[in-house]
mmCIF file of C-alpha atoms in Angstrom:
data_model
loop_
_atom_site.group_PDB
_atom_site.id
_atom_site.type_symbol
_atom_site.label_atom_id
_atom_site.label_comp_id
_atom_site.label_asym_id
_atom_site.label_seq_id
_atom_site.Cartn_x
_atom_site.Cartn_y
_atom_site.Cartn_z
ATOM 1 C CA GLU A 10 85.040 121.956 109.137
ATOM 2 C CA ASP A 11 87.220 119.874 106.687
ATOM 3 C CA PRO A 12 88.182 116.375 107.588
ATOM 4 C CA MET A 13 91.702 116.068 108.952
ATOM 5 C CA VAL A 14 94.251 113.290 108.371
ATOM 6 C CA THR A 15 97.678 112.649 109.787
ATOM 7 C CA CYS A 16 100.758 112.003 107.625
ATOM 8 C CA PRO A 17 102.380 108.747 108.907
ATOM 9 C CA ILE A 18 105.886 109.994 107.863
ATOM 10 C CA CYS A 19 106.185 113.416 109.451
ATOM 11 C CA MET A 20 103.107 113.141 111.834
ATOM 12 C CA ASP A 21 101.691 116.449 110.606
ATOM 13 C CA VAL A 22 98.087 116.460 111.684
ATOM 14 C CA ARG A 23 96.930 119.568 109.878
ATOM 15 C CA LEU A 24 96.328 117.943 106.597
ATOM 16 C CA THR A 25 92.972 118.178 104.755
ATOM 17 C CA ASP A 26 91.367 115.433 102.909
ATOM 18 C CA PRO A 27 93.324 114.490 99.778
ATOM 19 C CA LEU A 28 90.125 114.521 97.842
ATOM 20 C CA GLY A 29 89.939 118.140 98.559
ATOM 21 C CA PRO A 30 87.756 120.324 100.816
ATOM 22 C CA ALA A 31 84.140 120.381 99.559
ATOM 23 C CA ARG A 32 84.290 124.114 98.931
ATOM 24 C CA LYS A 33 87.499 123.863 96.800
ATOM 25 C CA GLY A 34 86.965 120.558 95.034
ATOM 26 C CA PRO A 35 89.136 117.421 94.189
ATOM 27 C CA GLY A 36 92.936 117.697 94.384
ATOM 28 C CA GLU A 37 92.814 120.890 96.557
ATOM 29 C CA GLY A 38 93.573 119.079 99.825
ATOM 30 C CA SER A 39 97.027 119.287 101.481
ATOM 31 C CA ALA A 40 97.647 115.508 101.358
ATOM 32 C CA THR A 41 97.933 112.911 98.612
ATOM 33 C CA VAL A 42 97.169 109.188 98.436
ATOM 34 C CA THR A 43 99.672 106.455 97.391
ATOM 35 C CA LEU A 44 98.083 104.412 94.571
ATOM 36 C CA CYS A 45 99.717 101.151 95.645
ATOM 37 C CA CYS A 46 98.546 100.856 99.279
ATOM 38 C CA GLY A 47 96.295 103.816 99.769
ATOM 39 C CA LYS A 48 98.332 105.591 102.540
ATOM 40 C CA VAL A 49 97.530 109.227 102.995
ATOM 41 C CA VAL A 50 100.717 111.359 103.185
ATOM 42 C CA CYS A 51 101.400 115.108 103.025
ATOM 43 C CA LYS A 52 102.491 116.612 99.783
ATOM 44 C CA GLU A 53 105.867 117.587 101.185
ATOM 45 C CA CYS A 54 106.724 113.973 102.268
ATOM 46 C CA HIS A 55 105.367 112.697 98.901
ATOM 47 C CA ASP A 56 107.642 115.115 97.045
ATOM 48 C CA LYS A 57 110.617 114.362 99.315
ATOM 49 C CA TYR A 58 110.402 110.486 99.308
ATOM 50 C CA MET A 59 108.632 109.723 96.089
ATOM 51 C CA LEU A 60 109.826 112.338 93.776
ATOM 52 C CA GLY A 61 113.141 112.999 95.420
ATOM 53 C CA GLY A 62 114.252 109.310 94.957
ATOM 54 C CA MET A 63 113.860 109.020 91.260
ATOM 55 C CA ASP A 64 116.319 106.893 89.424
ATOM 56 C CA ARG A 65 116.788 108.817 86.143
ATOM 57 C CA GLU A 66 118.875 106.025 84.596
ATOM 58 C CA ALA A 67 116.372 103.276 85.267
ATOM 59 C CA GLN A 68 113.435 105.806 84.587
ATOM 60 C CA THR A 69 111.706 104.774 87.821
ATOM 61 C CA PHE A 70 110.437 106.238 90.964
ATOM 62 C CA PRO A 71 111.391 104.720 94.395
ATOM 63 C CA PRO A 72 109.399 101.873 95.990
ATOM 64 C CA CYS A 73 106.633 102.915 98.357
ATOM 65 C CA PRO A 74 107.976 103.438 101.826
ATOM 66 C CA PHE A 75 104.955 101.495 103.242
ATOM 67 C CA CYS A 76 104.275 98.464 101.004
ATOM 68 C CA ARG A 77 107.603 98.461 98.877
ATOM 69 C CA GLU A 78 105.627 98.303 95.616
ATOM 70 C CA PRO A 79 106.871 100.220 92.586
ATOM 71 C CA THR A 80 105.245 103.670 92.580
ATOM 72 C CA GLY A 81 105.775 104.705 88.948
ATOM 73 C CA TYR A 82 107.749 105.002 85.765
ATOM 74 C CA MET A 83 108.902 108.045 83.859
ATOM 75 C CA ASP A 84 107.592 106.415 80.639
ATOM 76 C CA GLU A 85 103.965 107.698 80.491
ATOM 77 C CA HIS A 86 102.435 104.517 79.107
ATOM 78 C CA ALA A 87 104.091 102.245 81.597
ATOM 79 C CA ASP A 88 103.108 104.647 84.420
ATOM 80 C CA LYS A 89 99.516 104.659 83.404
ATOM 81 C CA ARG A 90 99.446 100.960 83.192
ATOM 82 C CA LEU A 91 101.054 100.608 86.693
ATOM 83 C CA GLU A 92 98.588 103.136 88.117
ATOM 84 C CA ARG A 93 95.623 101.425 86.633
ATOM 85 C CA ASP A 94 96.853 98.004 87.794
ATOM 86 C CA LEU A 95 97.477 99.177 91.407
ATOM 87 C CA LEU A 96 94.182 100.963 91.576
ATOM 88 C CA LYS A 97 92.279 97.945 90.249
ATOM 89 C CA ARG A 98 94.079 95.669 92.720
ATOM 90 C CA ARG A 99 93.156 97.835 95.692
ATOM 91 C CA ALA A 100 89.540 98.221 94.484
ATOM 92 C CA THR A 101 89.061 94.441 94.035
ATOM 93 C CA HIS A 102 90.407 93.874 97.478
ATOM 94 C CA GLY A 103 87.713 95.994 99.033
ATOM 95 C CA ASP A 104 89.267 99.508 99.491
ATOM 96 C CA PRO A 105 86.327 101.977 99.173
ATOM 97 C CA LEU A 106 88.699 104.849 98.370
ATOM 98 C CA ALA A 107 90.200 102.900 95.463
ATOM 99 C CA MET A 108 86.778 101.922 94.279
ATOM 100 C CA TYR A 109 85.727 105.630 94.277
ATOM 101 C CA ASN A 110 88.948 106.549 92.518
ATOM 102 C CA LEU A 111 88.425 103.760 89.936
ATOM 103 C CA SER A 112 84.891 105.006 89.350
ATOM 104 C CA GLY A 113 86.268 108.475 88.629
ATOM 105 C CA SER A 114 88.889 106.988 86.330
ATOM 106 C CA PHE A 115 86.276 105.246 84.243
ATOM 107 C CA ASP A 116 84.063 108.417 84.324
ATOM 108 C CA LYS A 117 86.874 110.617 82.952
ATOM 109 C CA GLY A 118 89.034 108.006 81.089
ATOM 110 C CA HIS A 119 92.084 108.428 83.367
ATOM 111 C CA HIS A 120 94.957 105.930 83.835
ATOM 112 C CA GLY A 121 94.504 104.572 80.272
ATOM 113 C CA LEU A 122 90.921 103.370 81.048
ATOM 114 C CA PRO A 123 88.190 103.963 78.482
ATOM 115 C CA VAL A 124 85.348 106.341 79.396
ATOM 116 C CA ASP A 125 82.681 103.852 80.620
ATOM 117 C CA TYR A 126 79.781 105.288 82.613
ATOM 118 C CA GLN A 127 78.337 101.848 83.463
ATOM 119 C CA ALA A 128 81.670 100.693 84.997
ATOM 120 C CA SER A 129 81.966 104.101 86.660
ATOM 121 C CA LEU A 130 78.458 103.687 88.152
ATOM 122 C CA ALA A 131 79.186 100.061 89.290
ATOM 123 C CA TRP A 132 82.348 101.045 91.218
ATOM 124 C CA ALA A 133 80.841 104.101 92.785
ATOM 125 C CA ALA A 134 77.880 101.960 93.902
ATOM 126 C CA LEU A 135 80.277 99.350 95.407
ATOM 127 C CA ALA A 136 82.311 102.170 97.180
ATOM 128 C CA ALA A 137 78.953 103.531 98.531
ATOM 129 C CA MET A 138 77.497 100.255 99.676
ATOM 130 C CA VAL A 139 80.628 98.340 100.840
ATOM 131 C CA GLY A 140 82.675 101.255 102.279
ATOM 132 C CA GLY A 141 79.992 103.797 103.085
ATOM 133 C CA HIS A 142 81.813 106.360 100.923
ATOM 134 C CA VAL A 143 79.672 109.530 100.991
ATOM 135 C CA ARG A 144 81.038 111.113 97.749
ATOM 136 C CA ALA A 145 80.416 107.799 95.969
ATOM 137 C CA MET A 146 76.776 107.851 97.151
ATOM 138 C CA ASN A 147 76.508 111.434 95.768
ATOM 139 C CA ASN A 148 78.025 110.239 92.410
ATOM 140 C CA VAL A 149 75.491 107.434 92.253
ATOM 141 C CA GLY A 150 72.793 109.900 92.845
ATOM 142 C CA PHE A 151 74.019 112.160 89.999
ATOM 143 C CA ALA A 152 74.328 109.288 87.648
ATOM 144 C CA LEU A 153 70.787 108.216 88.406
ATOM 145 C CA LYS A 154 69.562 111.787 87.993
ATOM 146 C CA GLU A 155 71.365 112.443 84.752
ATOM 147 C CA GLY A 156 70.958 108.980 83.319
ATOM 148 C CA GLU A 157 74.782 108.242 83.020
ATOM 149 C CA GLY A 158 75.332 104.422 82.637
ATOM 150 C CA ILE A 159 71.684 103.762 83.705
ATOM 151 C CA PRO A 160 68.226 105.014 82.747
ATOM 152 C CA ALA A 161 67.426 108.238 84.627
ATOM 153 C CA ASP A 162 65.385 107.729 87.784
ATOM 154 C CA ALA A 163 64.661 110.769 90.008
ATOM 155 C CA ARG A 164 63.308 108.764 92.907
ATOM 156 C CA ARG A 165 66.305 106.426 93.218
ATOM 157 C CA ALA A 166 68.667 109.458 92.778
ATOM 158 C CA ALA A 167 66.907 111.252 95.692
ATOM 159 C CA ARG A 168 67.360 108.121 97.968
ATOM 160 C CA TRP A 169 71.059 108.098 97.127
ATOM 161 C CA PHE A 170 71.429 111.776 97.857
ATOM 162 C CA ALA A 171 69.573 111.211 101.127
ATOM 163 C CA ARG A 172 71.770 108.394 102.128
ATOM 164 C CA GLY A 173 74.945 110.536 101.686
ATOM 165 C CA ALA A 174 73.299 113.476 103.488
ATOM 166 C CA VAL A 175 72.634 111.357 106.602
ATOM 167 C CA LEU A 176 76.298 110.471 106.981
#
């Protein structure tokens, strides 16, 4: 069964993991995560409070309803810079989900970050070790198996896969 989360705005408890159910993949869940503070909200509340409050003159989105940080700009370059800065700040403050997302951003070159497999592996390993993030453990295993950012090592990869499977 898919993990369930509760939207703190509308209290809907039928949300699936924002990272997506395992059978459907990332982005297929019914929830989304705020980049600034990591709160999980349903897509309807996200659209209503975040997208519905856009200031078209100032070219900005409204502040986050939880932490009051800016949530984005309509200028693509400024928006990527803000997303990258917020994600890095949350990751360096010990948020395992932000560490995992930052790892994926380095892996794919999202948010204006360069594709850097070593940085991706480092952030995934931190998310796995510090936060016990199961998907990060799996990613570390794949990086070790495929030799992305580190020499391939099937034994160490198997250990990381086993750690994730236990949880």
